XYZ file of C-alpha atoms in Angstrom:
724
model
C 16.511 23.422 5.583
C 14.874 20.646 3.518
C 13.093 23.112 1.221
C 16.271 25.146 0.689
C 18.342 22.080 -0.219
C 15.668 20.699 -2.566
C 15.274 24.113 -4.181
C 19.003 24.325 -4.825
C 18.921 20.856 -6.410
C 16.013 21.889 -8.653
C 17.760 25.084 -9.766
C 20.980 23.208 -10.567
C 18.975 20.629 -12.492
C 17.420 23.526 -14.432
C 20.892 24.700 -15.497
C 21.787 27.316 -12.878
C 24.723 27.603 -10.524
C 24.106 26.952 -6.844
C 22.673 29.983 -5.028
C 21.916 28.300 -1.693
C 24.507 30.349 0.186
C 23.811 33.622 -1.578
C 19.996 33.608 -1.740
C 18.686 30.790 0.495
C 15.257 32.457 0.497
C 14.812 31.849 -3.222
C 15.963 28.242 -2.873
C 13.389 27.767 -0.115
C 10.627 29.172 -2.360
C 11.488 26.841 -5.240
C 12.145 23.916 -2.901
C 8.790 24.315 -1.165
C 7.014 24.029 -4.510
C 9.090 20.975 -5.469
C 8.577 19.259 -2.117
C 4.850 19.989 -2.233
C 4.364 18.542 -5.717
C 6.489 15.447 -5.081
C 4.801 14.918 -1.715
C 1.348 15.354 -3.275
C 2.149 12.680 -5.887
C 3.470 10.301 -3.218
C 0.389 10.855 -1.086
C -1.955 10.150 -4.005
C -0.178 6.941 -5.008
C 0.559 5.548 -1.546
C -2.438 6.982 0.350
C -0.141 7.435 3.339
C 1.375 10.685 4.614
C 4.153 8.698 6.304
C 5.976 8.334 2.981
C 5.908 12.053 2.093
C 9.071 13.313 3.778
C 11.183 10.156 3.216
C 10.056 10.178 -0.407
C 11.017 13.828 -0.887
C 14.439 13.236 0.661
C 14.983 10.145 -1.517
C 14.032 12.103 -4.630
C 16.453 14.855 -3.619
C 19.345 12.445 -3.189
C 18.516 10.773 -6.486
C 18.677 14.163 -8.206
C 21.996 14.901 -6.484
C 23.450 11.652 -7.876
C 22.161 12.518 -11.334
C 23.774 15.980 -11.142
C 27.143 14.657 -9.948
C 29.873 15.367 -12.495
C 27.759 17.747 -14.555
C 29.249 21.125 -15.476
C 28.067 24.140 -13.516
C 25.275 26.106 -15.195
C 24.853 29.816 -15.747
C 24.388 32.446 -13.073
C 20.880 33.169 -11.854
C 20.260 36.842 -12.535
C 17.153 38.928 -13.144
C 14.836 39.717 -10.192
C 16.712 37.374 -7.855
C 19.990 39.242 -8.285
C 18.192 42.592 -7.991
C 16.659 41.317 -4.742
C 20.047 40.247 -3.395
C 21.417 43.748 -3.971
C 18.327 45.426 -2.483
C 18.480 43.153 0.569
C 21.905 44.573 1.433
C 20.642 48.180 1.559
C 19.234 49.820 4.671
C 15.812 50.095 3.024
C 15.888 46.391 2.261
C 16.598 45.669 5.919
C 13.693 47.903 6.960
C 11.366 46.136 4.541
C 12.323 42.730 5.911
C 11.653 43.918 9.459
C 8.218 45.199 8.423
C 7.310 41.935 6.745
C 8.585 39.833 9.611
C 5.937 41.515 11.763
C 3.404 39.439 9.821
C 5.270 36.213 10.568
C 5.519 37.236 14.235
C 1.752 37.791 14.395
C 1.183 34.349 12.865
C 3.304 32.813 15.629
C 1.756 35.011 18.318
C -1.786 33.962 17.395
C -0.982 30.378 18.433
C 1.894 30.957 20.841
C -0.225 30.517 23.950
C -1.398 27.118 22.727
C 2.160 26.139 21.794
C 3.610 27.000 25.204
C 0.598 26.114 27.374
C 0.597 29.448 29.197
C -1.281 29.463 32.494
C -2.828 32.412 34.305
C -5.118 32.261 37.356
C -5.882 28.591 36.790
C -6.777 29.114 33.110
C -4.620 27.338 30.528
C -4.097 28.473 26.923
C -5.060 25.495 24.812
C -6.661 25.289 21.409
C -7.453 28.169 19.091
C -10.139 30.776 18.486
C -9.096 31.266 14.849
C -12.091 30.037 12.828
C -10.048 28.902 9.827
C -7.773 26.704 11.921
C -10.291 24.002 11.069
C -8.382 24.042 7.771
C -4.875 25.086 8.882
C -4.748 22.556 11.740
C -7.530 20.128 10.892
C -6.589 19.283 7.307
C -2.993 18.158 8.018
C -4.252 16.079 10.959
C -6.840 14.380 8.743
C -4.344 13.750 5.927
C -1.805 12.337 8.370
C -4.425 10.054 9.914
C -6.401 8.854 6.890
C -4.558 9.843 3.708
C -6.582 10.735 0.631
C -9.294 11.537 -0.216
C -9.406 14.211 2.463
C -11.818 13.286 5.243
C -13.534 16.254 6.800
C -11.978 16.778 10.256
C -15.344 17.924 11.660
C -17.413 15.253 9.930
C -15.089 12.362 9.234
C -17.732 10.349 7.368
C -17.721 13.003 4.632
C -14.979 14.000 2.210
C -13.852 17.431 1.042
C -12.975 18.496 -2.488
C -10.017 20.740 -1.784
C -6.546 21.513 -3.210
C -4.173 19.875 -0.718
C -0.756 21.142 -1.831
C -0.271 23.455 1.143
C -1.101 20.702 3.646
C 0.994 17.829 2.303
C 4.307 18.685 4.011
C 2.821 19.453 7.461
C 0.789 16.246 7.160
C 4.006 14.358 6.419
C 5.674 15.848 9.495
C 2.669 15.020 11.695
C 2.506 11.445 10.393
C 6.187 10.855 11.212
C 6.135 12.566 14.632
C 2.569 12.667 16.038
C 3.862 13.851 19.430
C 5.074 17.059 17.788
C 2.016 17.630 15.604
C 1.202 21.068 16.978
C 4.786 22.297 16.792
C 5.120 21.084 13.199
C 1.936 22.770 12.008
C 2.654 26.090 13.718
C 6.191 26.087 12.320
C 4.673 25.527 8.876
C 2.345 28.539 9.227
C 5.287 30.779 10.161
C 7.343 29.437 7.254
C 4.494 30.217 4.833
C 4.345 33.790 6.164
C 8.104 34.173 5.580
C 7.780 32.812 2.017
C 5.078 35.391 1.361
C 7.326 38.092 2.821
C 10.155 37.050 0.512
C 7.926 37.322 -2.561
C 6.837 40.818 -1.569
C 10.511 41.662 -1.133
C 11.172 40.410 -4.670
C 8.629 42.909 -5.929
C 9.936 45.659 -3.663
C 13.433 45.168 -5.055
C 12.080 45.122 -8.602
C 10.178 48.381 -8.062
C 12.771 50.181 -5.932
C 14.517 52.095 -8.687
C 14.184 55.633 -7.370
C 14.200 57.479 -4.068
C 16.118 54.663 -2.389
C 13.065 52.407 -2.588
C 10.811 54.506 -0.384
C 7.769 53.763 -2.478
C 8.583 50.052 -2.277
C 8.808 50.288 1.503
C 5.439 52.005 1.656
C 4.029 49.283 -0.569
C 5.048 46.699 2.003
C 3.418 48.640 4.807
C 0.324 49.003 2.653
C 0.338 45.273 2.099
C 0.008 44.700 5.836
C -3.031 46.933 6.188
C -4.575 50.134 4.981
C -8.244 50.005 5.887
C -10.586 52.383 7.652
C -11.594 50.466 10.767
C -15.167 50.538 11.994
C -15.036 51.196 15.717
C -17.672 49.595 17.918
C -19.015 52.934 19.146
C -19.815 53.884 15.542
C -22.701 51.452 15.738
C -25.082 54.367 16.385
C -24.687 55.216 12.701
C -25.090 51.656 11.445
C -28.697 52.174 10.302
C -27.945 55.347 8.394
C -28.118 54.996 4.613
C -24.597 56.340 4.127
C -23.003 53.877 6.539
C -23.069 50.681 4.424
C -22.056 52.723 1.377
C -18.817 53.731 3.114
C -18.037 50.895 5.505
C -19.929 47.784 4.444
C -22.004 45.969 7.024
C -21.756 46.581 10.743
C -21.909 43.858 13.359
C -22.041 44.715 17.021
C -18.810 43.835 18.807
C -16.718 43.538 15.627
C -13.982 46.129 15.407
C -13.258 45.799 11.719
C -14.809 45.705 8.272
C -15.423 42.354 6.638
C -12.517 42.705 4.207
C -9.542 40.479 5.004
C -6.327 42.457 5.245
C -3.029 40.798 4.455
C -2.258 40.496 8.160
C -5.521 38.625 8.768
C -4.879 36.487 5.705
C -1.445 35.439 6.965
C -3.020 34.078 10.146
C -6.199 32.574 8.722
C -5.627 31.739 5.056
C -2.250 30.007 4.937
C -2.915 27.871 1.846
C -4.274 30.862 -0.110
C -1.336 32.989 1.041
C 1.046 30.342 -0.277
C -0.741 30.115 -3.625
C -0.725 33.905 -3.978
C 3.010 34.018 -3.277
C 3.730 31.292 -5.848
C 1.655 32.955 -8.584
C 3.203 36.356 -7.851
C 6.732 34.929 -7.950
C 5.969 33.052 -11.188
C 4.705 36.239 -12.802
C 7.797 38.205 -11.812
C 10.244 35.470 -12.849
C 8.449 34.548 -16.088
C 10.619 36.621 -18.418
C 14.026 35.793 -16.908
C 13.868 32.258 -15.461
C 13.728 28.850 -17.117
C 10.225 27.706 -17.987
C 10.422 24.518 -15.947
C 11.017 26.415 -12.703
C 8.155 28.838 -13.393
C 5.809 26.008 -14.420
C 6.584 24.244 -11.142
C 5.633 27.365 -9.150
C 2.391 27.671 -11.121
C 1.552 23.984 -10.677
C 2.114 24.132 -6.931
C 0.025 27.311 -6.630
C -2.870 25.585 -8.403
C -2.460 22.614 -6.035
C -2.792 24.977 -3.044
C -5.814 27.179 -3.769
C -8.784 27.115 -6.103
C -9.640 30.748 -5.282
C -6.237 32.211 -6.144
C -6.080 30.033 -9.261
C -9.383 31.424 -10.510
C -8.180 34.974 -9.824
C -4.902 34.247 -11.616
C -6.583 32.711 -14.658
C -9.042 35.594 -15.005
C -6.192 38.113 -14.733
C -4.120 36.125 -17.253
C -7.049 36.053 -19.661
C -7.377 39.840 -19.518
C -3.637 40.281 -20.067
C -3.603 37.879 -23.026
C -6.555 39.738 -24.537
C -4.709 43.010 -24.222
C -1.577 41.520 -25.818
C -3.618 40.205 -28.742
C -5.248 43.571 -29.205
C -1.876 45.357 -29.241
C 0.467 42.928 -31.030
C -1.903 40.389 -32.655
C 0.432 37.598 -31.446
C -0.409 34.794 -29.053
C 1.973 34.620 -26.041
C 2.125 30.838 -26.326
C 4.580 30.277 -23.461
C 2.360 32.269 -21.133
C -0.739 30.410 -22.327
C 1.049 27.113 -21.625
C 1.641 28.169 -18.009
C -2.036 29.063 -17.638
C -2.999 25.700 -19.092
C -0.947 23.930 -16.415
C -2.886 25.737 -13.670
C -6.251 25.171 -15.376
C -5.669 21.428 -15.837
C -4.585 20.903 -12.230
C -7.488 22.822 -10.724
C -9.846 21.064 -13.141
C -8.679 17.657 -11.942
C -9.155 18.702 -8.328
C -12.686 19.900 -9.101
C -13.744 16.695 -10.902
C -16.052 15.549 -8.034
C -17.859 18.872 -8.174
C -18.063 18.889 -11.957
C -19.488 15.359 -11.975
C -22.190 16.078 -9.416
C -20.768 14.156 -6.454
C -20.903 17.175 -4.142
C -24.125 17.174 -2.137
C -23.407 19.505 0.764
C -24.423 23.071 1.503
C -24.003 25.025 -1.723
C -21.918 28.226 -1.706
C -23.532 31.589 -2.341
C -23.868 32.640 -5.935
C -23.132 36.126 -7.267
C -25.509 38.936 -6.289
C -23.939 41.879 -8.208
C -24.877 44.388 -5.466
C -28.588 43.589 -5.913
C -29.096 42.654 -2.253
C -27.336 45.649 -0.677
C -24.312 47.928 -0.952
C -22.302 46.127 1.721
C -19.695 44.743 -0.738
C -19.171 48.192 -2.250
C -18.862 49.731 1.204
C -16.316 47.170 2.314
C -14.313 47.783 -0.869
C -14.335 51.546 -0.275
C -13.252 51.238 3.349
C -10.668 48.531 2.650
C -9.245 49.365 -0.789
C -10.355 53.005 -1.000
C -6.955 54.499 -0.066
C -5.286 52.538 -2.854
C -7.656 53.962 -5.446
C -6.950 57.463 -4.160
C -3.171 57.009 -4.438
C -3.523 55.357 -7.837
C -5.775 58.071 -9.231
C -3.219 60.749 -8.332
C -0.172 58.730 -9.435
C -1.586 57.739 -12.833
C -2.110 61.358 -13.814
C 1.656 61.922 -13.709
C 2.926 58.400 -14.488
C 4.844 57.665 -17.663
C 4.913 54.384 -19.583
C 1.463 53.375 -18.352
C 1.465 50.341 -20.639
C 3.905 48.646 -18.254
C 1.245 48.822 -15.560
C -1.231 46.669 -17.517
C -0.197 43.329 -15.903
C -0.647 44.868 -12.434
C -3.992 46.382 -13.441
C -5.216 43.017 -14.778
C -4.085 41.275 -11.588
C -6.039 43.782 -9.470
C -9.123 43.760 -11.696
C -9.650 39.990 -11.380
C -10.318 39.796 -7.606
C -12.134 43.164 -7.742
C -14.690 41.643 -10.105
C -15.400 38.929 -7.538
C -15.521 41.415 -4.663
C -18.297 43.408 -6.306
C -20.130 40.404 -7.763
C -20.490 38.230 -4.652
C -22.297 38.523 -1.348
C -20.151 39.896 1.486
C -20.500 36.567 3.289
C -19.000 34.615 0.374
C -15.532 33.119 0.655
C -14.736 34.757 -2.713
C -15.318 38.108 -1.047
C -13.123 37.478 1.983
C -10.194 35.999 0.066
C -10.480 38.578 -2.699
C -9.775 41.317 -0.161
C -6.633 39.545 0.979
C -5.325 39.382 -2.588
C -6.297 42.984 -3.312
C -4.133 44.439 -0.523
C -0.856 43.142 -1.887
C -1.789 43.575 -5.546
C -2.949 47.151 -5.110
C 0.150 48.055 -3.114
C 2.322 46.681 -5.932
C 0.318 48.588 -8.537
C 0.555 51.829 -6.572
C 4.297 51.359 -6.084
C 4.772 50.745 -9.824
C 2.725 53.830 -10.676
C 4.631 56.039 -8.213
C 7.952 54.679 -9.478
C 7.068 55.680 -13.041
C 6.599 59.356 -12.125
C 9.589 61.174 -13.567
C 9.471 64.304 -11.414
C 11.127 63.807 -8.024
C 8.978 66.548 -6.519
C 5.740 64.958 -7.689
C 6.888 61.557 -6.450
C 7.578 63.057 -3.047
C 4.110 64.651 -2.951
C 2.383 61.371 -3.846
C 4.512 59.513 -1.311
C 3.400 61.999 1.355
C -0.242 61.336 0.463
C 0.500 57.619 0.580
C 2.097 57.886 4.030
C -0.915 59.851 5.345
C -3.274 57.178 4.058
C -1.412 54.619 6.165
C -2.524 56.168 9.456
C -5.896 54.358 9.726
C -4.219 51.181 8.510
C -1.618 51.334 11.273
C -4.377 51.703 13.860
C -6.337 48.872 12.269
C -3.289 46.594 12.225
C -2.725 47.289 15.902
C -6.324 46.257 16.663
C -5.803 43.032 14.713
C -2.545 42.330 16.538
C -4.247 42.857 19.897
C -6.930 40.325 18.953
C -4.460 37.769 17.599
C -2.378 38.118 20.748
C -5.267 36.448 22.587
C -6.355 34.147 19.766
C -5.457 30.964 21.616
C -8.333 29.125 23.216
C -8.528 28.682 26.958
C -9.765 26.158 29.461
C -9.690 25.564 33.182
C -6.720 23.490 34.246
C -8.678 20.214 34.709
C -10.296 20.573 31.277
C -6.915 21.313 29.715
C -5.560 18.187 31.400
C -8.262 16.116 29.686
C -7.426 17.579 26.263
C -3.720 16.946 26.780
C -4.549 13.363 27.679
C -6.107 13.065 24.218
C -2.903 14.390 22.642
C -0.730 11.885 24.479
C -2.876 8.748 24.617
C -4.919 8.492 21.436
C -3.883 7.627 17.898
C -4.022 10.133 15.041
C -6.764 8.021 13.466
C -8.949 8.025 16.598
C -12.099 10.145 16.327
C -12.626 12.447 19.321
C -15.644 14.599 20.201
C -17.011 16.386 23.252
C -20.632 16.362 24.388
C -22.032 19.905 24.569
C -25.164 19.781 26.666
C -26.270 23.274 25.672
C -26.111 22.275 21.988
C -27.328 18.710 22.516
C -24.602 17.666 20.101
C -21.349 15.756 19.901
C -18.828 18.383 18.804
C -15.382 17.682 17.289
C -12.693 20.363 17.258
C -9.255 21.002 15.823
C -8.333 21.844 19.431
C -8.147 18.109 20.135
C -5.674 17.581 17.242
C -7.954 14.794 16.124
C -10.814 14.466 13.641
C -14.321 13.531 14.755
C -17.958 13.163 13.709
C -20.379 15.847 14.760
C -23.772 14.351 15.668
C -27.001 15.053 17.482
C -29.043 18.203 17.098
C -26.545 19.969 14.824
C -24.861 17.544 12.452
C -22.626 19.956 10.537
C -22.235 23.672 11.200
C -19.961 24.783 8.316
C -20.673 25.769 4.714
C -18.149 23.526 2.974
C -19.326 21.726 -0.128
C -18.669 18.089 0.789
C -19.107 14.598 -0.620
C -21.478 12.422 1.404
C -23.319 15.272 3.137
C -26.849 13.870 2.833
C -25.848 10.420 4.038
C -23.934 11.958 6.937
C -26.929 14.122 7.823
C -29.167 11.076 7.931
C -26.773 8.994 10.014
C -25.531 11.598 12.459
C -28.953 13.001 13.270
C -29.297 9.817 15.312
C -27.313 10.427 18.493
C -26.648 6.714 19.029
C -25.149 6.359 15.575
C -23.092 9.463 16.227
C -21.702 7.943 19.407
C -20.877 4.725 17.580
C -19.095 6.682 14.829
C -16.551 8.142 17.276
C -13.843 6.560 19.422
C -13.544 8.872 22.443
C -16.218 11.045 24.050
C -15.234 13.920 26.337
C -18.057 14.350 28.853
C -17.818 17.532 30.921
C -20.203 16.530 33.737
C -23.000 18.752 32.404
C -25.725 16.292 31.379
C -26.369 13.227 33.578
C -29.055 11.995 31.180
C -26.528 11.812 28.353
C -24.005 10.063 30.598
C -26.521 7.304 31.202
C -26.371 6.467 27.482
C -22.629 5.861 27.729
C -22.973 3.912 30.945
C -25.786 1.905 29.419
C -23.667 0.794 26.466
C -20.798 -0.140 28.772
C -18.253 2.385 27.464
C -15.198 2.192 29.760
C -13.690 5.276 31.362
C -10.305 6.058 29.809
C -9.621 9.235 31.803
C -11.290 11.065 34.658
C -10.673 14.166 36.764
C -12.736 16.812 38.521
C -13.927 18.464 35.288
C -14.258 15.743 32.677
C -14.611 12.063 31.973
C -13.353 10.582 28.711
C -15.229 7.468 27.611
C -13.794 5.006 25.115
C -16.430 3.744 22.658
C -15.368 0.162 22.016
C -16.816 -2.614 19.872
C -19.166 -3.924 22.565
C -20.501 -0.446 23.238
C -21.167 0.099 19.524
C -23.071 -3.176 19.320
C -25.270 -2.218 22.271
C -25.922 1.249 20.866
C -27.225 -0.350 17.708
C -29.357 -3.022 19.432
C -31.589 -1.156 21.853
C -32.590 2.359 22.891
C -30.096 3.823 25.305
C -32.661 6.149 26.909
C -36.093 5.800 28.473
C -39.031 8.130 27.916
C -38.355 9.659 31.334
C -34.766 10.411 30.305
C -35.962 12.189 27.194
C -38.513 14.144 29.203
C -35.793 15.345 31.592
C -33.652 16.540 28.711
C -36.652 18.321 27.209
C -37.496 19.995 30.530
C -33.959 21.371 30.765
C -34.459 23.060 27.401
C -37.997 24.215 28.206
C -36.747 25.892 31.363
C -34.472 28.044 29.207
C -37.290 28.611 26.676
C -35.287 26.759 24.028
C -38.363 25.197 22.484
C -36.881 24.878 18.997
C -33.898 23.012 20.436
C -36.207 20.751 22.385
C -38.230 20.060 19.242
C -35.092 19.079 17.329
C -34.028 16.704 20.086
C -37.507 15.189 20.424
C -37.915 14.687 16.686
C -34.891 12.383 16.811
C -36.165 10.684 19.966
C -39.576 9.972 18.403
C -37.907 8.166 15.498
C -36.045 6.019 18.016
C -39.012 5.496 20.375
C -42.211 5.921 18.317
C -44.367 3.990 20.808
C -43.325 5.818 23.995
C -46.187 8.049 25.159
C -43.950 10.385 27.224
C -41.893 11.269 24.166
C -44.999 11.914 22.026
C -46.508 14.188 24.664
C -43.239 16.117 25.062
C -43.087 16.530 21.295
C -46.612 17.931 21.264
C -45.831 20.366 24.083
C -42.796 21.678 22.170
C -44.878 22.154 19.033
C -47.505 23.938 21.105
C -45.001 26.387 22.599
C -43.768 27.246 19.100
C -47.323 27.948 17.902
C -47.463 24.861 15.667
C -50.819 23.671 16.943
C -51.779 21.363 14.068
C -48.611 19.334 14.654
C -49.203 19.501 18.407
C -52.702 17.995 18.020
C -51.256 15.014 16.121
C -48.617 14.391 18.790
C -51.098 14.701 21.695
C -53.496 12.342 19.909
C -50.745 9.776 19.474
C -49.734 10.162 23.140
C -53.361 9.534 24.177
C -53.530 6.432 21.990
C -50.330 5.139 23.636
C -51.823 5.487 27.110
C -50.521 8.846 28.316
C -52.327 10.391 31.316
C -55.722 11.259 29.871
C -56.155 14.566 31.739
C -52.907 16.096 30.460
C -53.351 14.787 26.918
C -56.957 16.070 26.730
C -56.103 19.389 28.363
C -53.133 20.059 26.052
C -54.945 18.921 22.895
C -57.992 21.002 23.812
C -55.802 24.084 24.167
C -54.357 23.528 20.687
C -57.810 22.921 19.174
C -58.915 26.204 20.710
C -55.889 28.007 19.265
C -56.789 26.573 15.838
C -60.352 27.891 16.167
C -61.928 24.413 16.384
C -64.114 25.152 19.399
C -66.266 22.041 19.070
C -63.348 19.642 19.456
C -61.751 21.885 22.049
C -64.969 21.784 24.066
C -65.109 17.971 23.966
C -61.497 17.582 25.174
C -61.715 20.269 27.839
C -65.027 18.977 29.247
C -63.418 15.554 29.687
C -60.353 17.173 31.289
C -62.533 19.036 33.814
C -64.398 15.806 34.609
C -61.047 14.124 35.342
C -59.751 17.036 37.484
C -62.490 19.515 38.482
C -60.026 21.523 40.589
C -57.675 22.471 37.747
C -58.150 26.222 37.094
C -56.534 26.197 33.663
C -58.839 23.537 32.290
C -61.933 25.385 33.542
C -60.758 28.706 32.081
C -60.132 27.212 28.661
C -63.488 25.386 28.741
C -65.294 28.681 29.358
C -63.433 30.195 26.397
C -64.464 27.251 24.187
C -68.140 27.681 25.129
C -68.258 31.355 24.068
């Protein structure tokens, strides 16, 4: 409602008559861009998401007052009017139904979490969608802390990221924290519907023959047309031809790596929104006032760096072609590109000035490492190339297809240049689905012969069969994409929702990981700490400092406000009890401790654990043969307790089990100096000396060990080996 009203105000200010009643979808598209840009500016200047929605409404009313008494403008025609006519046809209705499937899947993927469904004592809560760290986490962080964006999984670091897509949901969350989840899920569905409307704009534009059948097929294609890799095909995964046709294979994954549009709608909301805005701007460029188009371009650049790069590369190719043909600069088009380039440049300033010190993204590999990217392209976009190859043979007026070809070529360059694990690769596939479907529809529509068009359409329909099956597999997965927890654990998480502030930092202790772990499932940010400080590949500001601080478990505890302890590590609980953290919530499955000022002071003043505590934690990991994990934990403990013999000996034992005997000797020597039991220190150090081939020193240690305990069979066996 707000976006539609604001969009109508913007269009009337641009000199058009009101179209809110006739085409509310278009008003919503324009209004979303206007609200996002105004909200972004308010957020930057006020550093508070609370002012976003009131500020947008105030700006809207101010514009209404300014427009009062002005003469009505001209009618809005062009693609919008063509869309309105197409929408009233039966094919238009079918297309809308098809596209609404995508919005329904977006809702379904989080519906269990939204409704709190319960089955056999298990409650749907949280999400299993990996990218919800961004979709859910970013608005929460903006609502809680403003700008710059604090990383929701490492709140002491900051992210360089276009925030346009997250400003409005952050504003809603800041005003009504109790309805945070509902607001963010509603926003994801709205974004999917905006994307659907833009595809419908193109469908209407292309539907000039055959009642729009080719446009309808384009929309189906946009949802998915990819050859799925079934799990049982794994027997072929090592064959040379397999990666050439299907990309990489991962056991248990029922799909290729390429993101289809359906997957993108669920996981890549901000990129979906940017794609829709750029596509709409391109279609409306020739018929709509420049200010409206520039606003769409500006908002797209404020939503996604990836889609902006794709758009600028495609625009550069199109401008080059125009110069080659007409020798004239398309200055108005260049101005629009400049708007996008300036905005994305400003957003990237921290990266360009060297402030980013996190994990660096993968660089281009150009298929040097393997053929996986090519295989994923063939299995994901292959059907499009087949349709296009046939259609272009018979198409007329091929020059009109150049903008579509340039748009498709830009992401394809990135797909083939980058490693299949790169974010460029994943998001490029999402863009390619819709772009290639539009290009194919334009090519089919330019075939003059009705019989040939029918034949190509039949080939197109046949190519959809694997895509339909693939889409069904995706829908089945997304149907169960909500996280789950036993009822008592879900009760603890819901307590966090209801009783903590948006700005409170919440983490859970994971004994198996020996780490404090934040999650978007808590609808709060947090600081990951302990063994694994940060487990994502975002390029962040403050990474090295955060790594240094949060490797210390005590500092990690002090950097959070609430700790969810799931009764799985009594040794860890003693740290919280030792610092005097009060219990804020407790049930049969979890205890939530509140880290207050006094607790933080105690954590910083003395060790919270004894050497025996550390040894117990190490033994738990040794029992599971997790020697590397034990080593990581003990390395931190040694820094905290460098003079505790038990910790030094445990460190040496972990080194020894990993085959790092030189390091083990140093640790055992230090343990002996600190007064550790001489037999065990000598016995262990002698074993490592022997493994290093230093039999003389091994003999000395093992002889002393046998003197201390003549009955120990291991010491005697190793001594005999040292004497040989």
